[in-house]
Coordinates of C-alpha atoms in Angstrom, one line a residue:
Chain C
X1 CA -38.8 23.9 36.2
X2 CA -40.9 20.8 35.6
X3 CA -39.3 17.3 35.8
X4 CA -39.6 16.7 32.1
X5 CA -38.0 20.1 31.4
X6 CA -35.1 19.2 33.7
X7 CA -34.5 16.0 31.8
X8 CA -34.7 17.8 28.5
X9 CA -32.2 20.5 29.6
X10 CA -29.8 18.0 31.1
X11 CA -29.8 15.9 27.9
X12 CA -29.5 18.9 25.5
X13 CA -26.5 20.3 27.4
X14 CA -24.7 17.0 27.5
X15 CA -25.7 15.9 24.0
X16 CA -27.7 13.0 25.2
X17 CA -24.4 11.2 26.2
X18 CA -26.0 10.1 29.5
X19 CA -29.7 9.6 28.8
X20 CA -32.0 10.2 31.9
X21 CA -35.1 8.1 32.6
X22 CA -37.9 10.5 33.4
X23 CA -38.9 8.2 36.4
X24 CA -35.4 8.7 37.8
X25 CA -35.9 12.5 37.5
X26 CA -39.1 12.4 39.5
X27 CA -37.7 10.0 42.2
X28 CA -34.7 12.4 42.6
X29 CA -37.0 15.4 42.8
X30 CA -39.1 13.8 45.5
X31 CA -35.9 12.9 47.5
X32 CA -34.6 16.5 47.2
X33 CA -38.0 17.7 48.3
X34 CA -38.0 15.4 51.3
X35 CA -34.5 16.6 52.3
X36 CA -35.6 20.3 51.9
X37 CA -33.4 21.2 48.9
X38 CA -36.3 21.8 46.4
X39 CA -39.9 22.8 46.9
X40 CA -43.0 22.8 44.7
X41 CA -43.7 26.4 43.6
X42 CA -47.5 25.7 43.6
X43 CA -50.1 23.2 42.9
X44 CA -50.1 21.0 39.8
X45 CA -51.2 22.8 36.6
X46 CA -54.1 21.5 34.4
X47 CA -51.8 19.0 32.8
X48 CA -50.8 17.7 36.2
X49 CA -47.2 19.1 36.1
X50 CA -45.6 20.5 39.2
X51 CA -43.0 23.2 39.0
X52 CA -40.0 22.9 41.3
X53 CA -37.6 25.5 42.6
X54 CA -34.5 25.4 44.8
X55 CA -34.9 26.3 48.4
X56 CA -32.2 28.4 50.3
X57 CA -30.6 25.1 51.5
X58 CA -30.7 23.8 47.9
X59 CA -28.9 26.9 46.6
X60 CA -26.2 26.5 49.3
X61 CA -25.9 22.8 48.4
X62 CA -25.5 23.7 44.7
X63 CA -22.9 26.4 45.6
X64 CA -21.0 23.7 47.6
X65 CA -21.0 21.4 44.6
X66 CA -19.5 24.1 42.3
X67 CA -16.8 24.9 44.8
X68 CA -15.8 21.3 45.7
X69 CA -13.8 19.1 43.4
X70 CA -15.4 15.9 42.0
X71 CA -14.3 13.0 44.1
X72 CA -11.6 11.0 42.3
X73 CA -10.8 8.8 45.3
X74 CA -13.1 6.1 44.1
X75 CA -11.9 4.2 41.1
X76 CA -14.8 3.0 38.9
X77 CA -14.4 -0.6 37.6
X78 CA -12.5 -0.5 34.3
X79 CA -13.2 -3.6 32.2
X80 CA -10.2 -3.0 29.9
X81 CA -7.7 -2.5 32.7
X82 CA -9.0 -5.7 34.3
X83 CA -8.8 -7.5 31.0
X84 CA -5.2 -6.5 30.3
X85 CA -4.2 -7.3 33.9
X86 CA -5.6 -10.8 33.5
X87 CA -4.2 -11.2 30.0
X88 CA -0.6 -10.5 31.0
X89 CA -0.8 -13.0 33.9
X90 CA -2.5 -15.9 32.1
X91 CA -0.7 -18.3 29.8
X92 CA -1.9 -18.7 26.2
X93 CA -3.4 -15.2 25.8
X94 CA -2.1 -13.3 22.8
X95 CA -1.6 -10.0 24.6
X96 CA -0.4 -7.9 21.6
X97 CA -3.5 -9.0 19.7
X98 CA -5.7 -8.0 22.6
X99 CA -4.0 -4.6 22.6
X100 CA -4.2 -4.1 18.9
X101 CA -7.9 -5.1 18.6
X102 CA -8.7 -2.7 21.4
X103 CA -6.6 0.1 19.9
X104 CA -8.4 -0.2 16.5
X105 CA -11.8 -0.2 18.2
X106 CA -10.9 2.8 20.4
X107 CA -9.5 4.6 17.3
X108 CA -12.9 4.0 15.5
X109 CA -14.7 5.4 18.5
X110 CA -12.3 8.4 18.5
X111 CA -13.0 9.0 14.8
X112 CA -16.8 8.9 15.4
X113 CA -16.4 11.4 18.3
X114 CA -14.3 13.7 16.0
X115 CA -17.1 13.6 13.3
X116 CA -19.7 14.5 15.9
X117 CA -17.4 17.4 17.0
X118 CA -17.3 18.8 13.5
X119 CA -21.0 19.5 13.8
X120 CA -21.0 20.6 17.4
X121 CA -18.7 23.6 17.2
X122 CA -21.5 26.1 17.8
X123 CA -22.7 24.3 21.0
X124 CA -20.1 25.0 23.7
X125 CA -21.6 22.7 26.4
X126 CA -22.0 19.7 24.0
X127 CA -18.6 20.2 22.4
X128 CA -16.9 20.3 25.8
X129 CA -18.6 17.0 26.7
X130 CA -17.4 15.6 23.4
X131 CA -13.9 16.8 23.9
X132 CA -13.9 15.1 27.3
X133 CA -14.7 11.8 25.6
X134 CA -12.1 12.6 22.9
X135 CA -9.4 13.0 25.6
X136 CA -10.5 9.8 27.3
X137 CA -10.3 7.8 24.1
X138 CA -6.9 9.4 23.3
X139 CA -5.6 8.5 26.8
X140 CA -6.7 5.0 26.3
X141 CA -4.8 4.7 23.0
X142 CA -1.7 6.1 24.7
X143 CA -2.0 3.7 27.5
X144 CA -2.3 0.8 25.0
X145 CA 0.8 2.1 23.2
X146 CA 2.5 2.2 26.5
X147 CA 1.6 -1.4 27.3
X148 CA 2.9 -2.5 24.0
X149 CA 6.3 -0.8 24.5
X150 CA 6.6 -2.3 28.0
X151 CA 5.7 -5.8 26.7
X152 CA 8.3 -5.4 23.9
X153 CA 10.9 -4.7 26.5
X154 CA 9.9 -7.6 28.7
X155 CA 9.4 -10.2 25.9
X156 CA 10.7 -9.4 22.4
X157 CA 8.3 -10.9 19.9
X158 CA 10.4 -10.9 16.7
X159 CA 12.2 -14.2 16.0
X160 CA 14.7 -12.5 13.6
X161 CA 17.3 -11.2 16.0
X162 CA 19.3 -9.2 13.4
X163 CA 16.3 -7.2 12.2
X164 CA 15.1 -6.7 15.7
X165 CA 18.5 -5.2 16.6
X166 CA 18.2 -3.0 13.5
X167 CA 14.8 -1.7 14.5
X168 CA 16.0 -1.0 18.0
X169 CA 18.8 1.1 16.5
X170 CA 16.4 3.1 14.4
X171 CA 14.1 3.7 17.4
X172 CA 17.0 4.9 19.6
X173 CA 18.3 7.1 16.9
X174 CA 14.9 8.7 16.4
X175 CA 14.3 9.0 20.1
X176 CA 17.5 11.0 20.6
X177 CA 16.8 13.5 17.8
Chain O
X1 CA -15.5 3.0 -9.8
X2 CA -13.1 5.7 -8.6
X3 CA -9.5 4.8 -9.3
X4 CA -7.2 5.3 -6.3
X5 CA -5.1 8.4 -6.4
X6 CA -2.3 6.6 -4.6
X7 CA -1.7 2.9 -4.5
X8 CA 1.0 0.9 -2.8
X9 CA 1.1 -2.8 -3.7
X10 CA 3.3 -5.0 -1.5
X11 CA 6.0 -2.4 -1.1
X12 CA 9.2 -3.4 0.6
X13 CA 12.0 -1.0 1.4
X14 CA 15.3 -2.0 3.0
X15 CA 17.8 0.4 4.4
X16 CA 21.5 -0.5 5.0
X17 CA 23.2 -3.8 4.7
X18 CA 24.5 -6.6 6.8
X19 CA 24.4 -5.8 10.6
X20 CA 22.8 -2.4 9.9
X21 CA 20.1 -3.8 7.6
X22 CA 16.7 -2.5 8.5
X23 CA 13.5 -3.6 6.8
X24 CA 11.7 -0.2 6.9
X25 CA 8.7 -1.4 4.9
X26 CA 7.8 -5.0 4.7
X27 CA 5.1 -5.8 2.1
X28 CA 2.9 -2.8 2.7
X29 CA -0.2 -2.4 0.6
X30 CA -2.5 0.6 0.9
X31 CA -4.6 2.8 -1.3
X32 CA -6.0 6.3 -1.1
X33 CA -9.0 7.3 -3.2
X34 CA -10.0 10.9 -4.1
X35 CA -12.1 12.2 -1.3
X36 CA -10.3 10.1 1.3
X37 CA -8.0 11.0 4.1
X38 CA -6.0 8.1 5.4
X39 CA -3.8 8.3 8.5
X40 CA -0.8 6.2 9.3
X41 CA 0.1 5.6 12.9
X42 CA 2.9 3.8 14.5
X43 CA 5.7 4.2 17.0
X44 CA 9.1 5.7 16.1
X45 CA 11.0 3.4 13.7
X46 CA 7.8 1.7 12.5
X47 CA 8.3 2.9 8.9
X48 CA 5.9 5.9 8.8
X49 CA 8.4 8.3 7.2
X50 CA 9.7 5.8 4.7
X51 CA 6.1 5.1 3.7
X52 CA 5.5 8.8 3.1
X53 CA 8.8 9.2 1.1
X54 CA 8.0 6.2 -1.0
X55 CA 4.4 7.4 -1.6
X56 CA 5.8 10.9 -2.6
X57 CA 8.4 9.5 -5.0
X58 CA 11.2 10.8 -2.8
X59 CA 12.4 7.2 -2.3
X60 CA 11.9 4.1 -4.4
X61 CA 10.8 0.7 -3.1
X62 CA 13.1 -2.3 -3.4
X63 CA 10.1 -4.5 -4.2
X64 CA 6.4 -3.8 -5.0
X65 CA 4.7 -1.0 -6.9
X66 CA 3.8 2.6 -6.2
X67 CA 1.1 4.0 -8.5
X68 CA 0.0 7.6 -8.5
X69 CA -3.2 8.0 -10.5
X70 CA -2.6 4.6 -12.0
X71 CA 0.9 5.4 -13.1
X72 CA 3.7 3.1 -11.9
X73 CA 6.5 5.3 -10.6
X74 CA 9.1 2.7 -11.5
X75 CA 8.3 3.3 -15.2
X76 CA 9.2 7.0 -14.9
X77 CA 12.5 8.6 -15.6
X78 CA 14.0 10.9 -12.9
X79 CA 12.8 13.9 -15.0
X80 CA 9.3 12.5 -15.2
X81 CA 9.3 11.7 -11.5
X82 CA 10.3 15.3 -10.8
X83 CA 7.4 16.5 -13.0
X84 CA 5.0 14.2 -11.3
X85 CA 6.0 15.6 -7.9
X86 CA 5.5 19.2 -9.1
X87 CA 2.2 18.6 -10.8
X88 CA 0.4 15.9 -8.8
X89 CA 1.8 15.8 -5.3
X90 CA 1.9 18.2 -2.4
X91 CA 3.8 17.9 0.8
X92 CA 3.1 19.3 4.2
X93 CA 5.8 18.9 6.9
X94 CA 5.9 19.7 10.5
X95 CA 7.7 23.0 9.9
X96 CA 9.9 24.8 7.4
X97 CA 7.2 24.5 4.8
X98 CA 7.4 28.0 3.3
X99 CA 10.2 29.9 1.7
X100 CA 10.8 32.9 4.1
X101 CA 11.6 35.5 1.3
X102 CA 8.4 34.8 -0.5
X103 CA 4.9 36.0 0.4
X104 CA 2.1 33.5 1.1
X105 CA 0.7 33.8 -2.4
X106 CA 4.2 33.6 -4.0
X107 CA 4.9 30.5 -2.0
X108 CA 1.7 28.8 -3.1
X109 CA 2.2 29.9 -6.8
X110 CA 5.8 28.7 -6.9
X111 CA 5.2 25.0 -7.9
X112 CA 3.0 26.2 -10.8
X113 CA 5.5 28.8 -12.0
X114 CA 8.3 26.1 -11.8
X115 CA 6.1 24.0 -14.0
X116 CA 5.8 26.8 -16.7
X117 CA 2.4 28.2 -15.8
X118 CA 2.2 31.9 -16.5
X119 CA 2.8 34.1 -13.5
X120 CA -0.7 35.6 -13.8
X121 CA -2.5 32.2 -13.9
X122 CA -0.3 30.9 -11.1
X123 CA -1.1 33.9 -9.0
X124 CA -4.8 33.5 -9.6
X125 CA -4.8 29.7 -8.8
X126 CA -2.7 30.4 -5.7
X127 CA -5.2 33.0 -4.5
X128 CA -8.0 30.4 -5.1
X129 CA -6.0 27.9 -3.1
X130 CA -5.5 30.4 -0.2
X131 CA -9.2 31.1 -0.3
X132 CA -10.0 27.4 0.0
X133 CA -8.0 27.2 3.3
X134 CA -9.5 30.5 4.6
X135 CA -6.5 32.8 4.4
X136 CA -6.9 34.7 1.1
X137 CA -6.6 38.0 3.1
X138 CA -3.0 37.0 4.2
X139 CA -1.8 36.5 0.6
X140 CA 0.8 39.3 0.7
X141 CA 2.2 38.4 4.1
X142 CA 5.6 36.8 4.5
X143 CA 5.8 33.6 6.6
X144 CA 7.3 35.4 9.6
X145 CA 4.3 37.7 9.6
X146 CA 1.9 34.7 9.9
X147 CA 1.2 32.4 12.9
X148 CA 2.2 28.7 12.8
X149 CA -1.4 27.7 12.0
X150 CA -1.7 30.2 9.2
X151 CA 1.6 29.0 7.7
X152 CA 0.4 25.4 7.8
X153 CA -2.8 26.5 6.0
X154 CA -0.7 28.1 3.4
X155 CA 1.4 24.9 3.1
X156 CA -1.9 22.9 2.6
X157 CA -2.9 25.5 -0.1
X158 CA 0.4 25.0 -1.8
X159 CA 0.1 21.2 -1.6
X160 CA -3.2 21.3 -3.4
X161 CA -2.8 24.3 -5.8
X162 CA -3.8 24.0 -9.4
X163 CA -4.1 20.3 -10.6
X164 CA -2.5 18.9 -7.4
X165 CA -4.9 16.4 -5.8
X166 CA -2.7 14.3 -3.5
X167 CA -1.4 15.7 -0.3
X168 CA 1.2 13.9 1.8
X169 CA 1.4 15.3 5.3
X170 CA 4.1 14.4 7.9
X171 CA 3.0 15.4 11.4
X172 CA 1.6 18.7 10.1
X173 CA 0.4 19.8 13.5
X174 CA 3.5 18.8 15.4
X175 CA 4.6 22.3 16.3
X176 CA 1.2 23.8 16.9
X177 CA -0.9 24.0 20.1
X178 CA -3.9 21.7 20.2
X179 CA -6.6 24.2 19.1
X180 CA -4.5 25.5 16.2
X181 CA -3.5 22.0 15.2
X182 CA -7.1 21.0 15.1
X183 CA -8.0 23.9 12.9
X184 CA -5.3 22.8 10.4
X185 CA -6.6 19.2 10.4
X186 CA -10.1 20.6 9.8
X187 CA -8.8 22.4 6.7
X188 CA -7.1 19.2 5.5
X189 CA -10.3 17.3 6.1
X190 CA -12.4 19.8 4.2
X191 CA -9.9 19.7 1.2
X192 CA -10.3 15.9 1.1
X193 CA -14.1 16.2 1.4
X194 CA -13.9 18.4 -1.7
X195 CA -12.2 15.6 -3.6
X196 CA -8.5 15.7 -2.7
X197 CA -6.7 12.5 -1.5
X198 CA -4.7 12.8 1.7
X199 CA -2.1 10.6 3.4
X200 CA -1.4 11.8 7.0
X201 CA 1.4 10.4 9.1
X202 CA 1.0 11.1 12.8
X203 CA 1.6 9.6 16.2
X204 CA -1.3 11.5 17.7
X205 CA -4.5 9.5 17.9
X206 CA -6.5 12.7 18.2
X207 CA -5.2 13.8 14.8
X208 CA -5.5 10.5 13.1
X209 CA -9.2 10.5 14.2
X210 CA -9.9 13.1 11.4
X211 CA -9.1 10.4 8.8
X212 CA -11.5 8.1 7.1
X213 CA -9.2 5.2 7.9
X214 CA -6.3 4.6 10.1
X215 CA -3.5 2.2 9.2
X216 CA -1.4 0.9 12.0
X217 CA 2.2 0.3 11.1
X218 CA 4.6 -1.7 13.2
X219 CA 8.1 -2.9 12.3
X220 CA 7.4 -2.0 8.7
X221 CA 4.2 -4.0 8.4
X222 CA 0.5 -3.0 8.4
X223 CA -0.8 -4.7 11.5
X224 CA -4.3 -3.4 11.4
X225 CA -6.6 -0.8 9.9
X226 CA -9.8 0.8 11.2
X227 CA -11.9 -0.1 8.2
X228 CA -12.0 -1.0 4.5
X229 CA -11.1 1.4 1.8
X230 CA -14.0 3.7 1.1
X231 CA -16.6 2.4 -1.3
X232 CA -17.5 4.5 -4.3
X233 CA -20.9 5.0 -2.8
X234 CA -19.6 6.5 0.4
X235 CA -17.2 8.7 -1.6
X236 CA -20.1 10.0 -3.5
X237 CA -21.9 10.9 -0.3
X238 CA -18.7 12.4 1.1
X239 CA -18.3 14.6 -2.0
X240 CA -21.9 15.7 -2.1

């Protein structure tokens, strides 16, 4: 497979969610070649393209990748988690508003993903990538709901004590149904 | 401009008195146009169910107006309200939607027959409605012979049979697995794309994501919404 072909296949199978720079593809191919995982199957064709194929060591490495879990030990930096952690520890930040603004934005994102999914049903690979993004957005909204209910327990926001008590009663009644 | 199918203007509904007084809805305004699916999200006790009951003329507001196709529900007699529910509104609940002793097509035809439509016409319109949700071939099955997802499709068909153009759905996918639930929402979405108006109450973001707009309810108040009501232009595009 040529470098440009690799890029095209990667992007079509993942719906262009993570665009690849063609330079990045060739840099990676030359590193893989240096490490003995891929080799050129011949000289460059008349358009200057070189076809690459996996070596035996490359196939073994791919097999190892399929059989090993993806490393979840490292936590990538999450701007939203950091933002909320700072918001709840700083005076003067309207945390419920931060939560609601984010929930609305994530809900919009989730709606857009759902619209894309309607058109992607025939394409298994792309629809699975979309569903992964859908579940992530959904998880984020659940987490924001969770923050809100924790904050409500820590610091009740409603000034009207009687109606707050009334709402609590409703909530408890519904929760025990 | 397309008139809203459903409009709530500054609706307040209070349950109970004294210590037990709960403001279930507190000045809620919202509208749903033909071709639109609007979702309402909020935690337990936020007023979602009251909102749906008020929108469906099952409960009346203490203040504010509820208009269905421009008609103020407060101006209608109980008899007229019942007629409006039969002719204009359809409900889809989490479960117990269908009458067990009637087949799918009989269930869907029932509101029409109750309204005096001839059995033959009702049956034909019910078959069309079943076709629109993709289960015409299950017309003669009893609910117990259908899967949960098929029953919910039949419930959507019944909600939108004949002249009915407004469907009010309360957690319609609650009892279904995620793939079946999604198929049901897809059907609801398609019915709205074909011109129906839908109000969907759910606590699942993934389900609300099928709507054009999501209204967030908290302590009886609308605290946010994901967008403005659809413009006539975008509705034209959606219906095309």
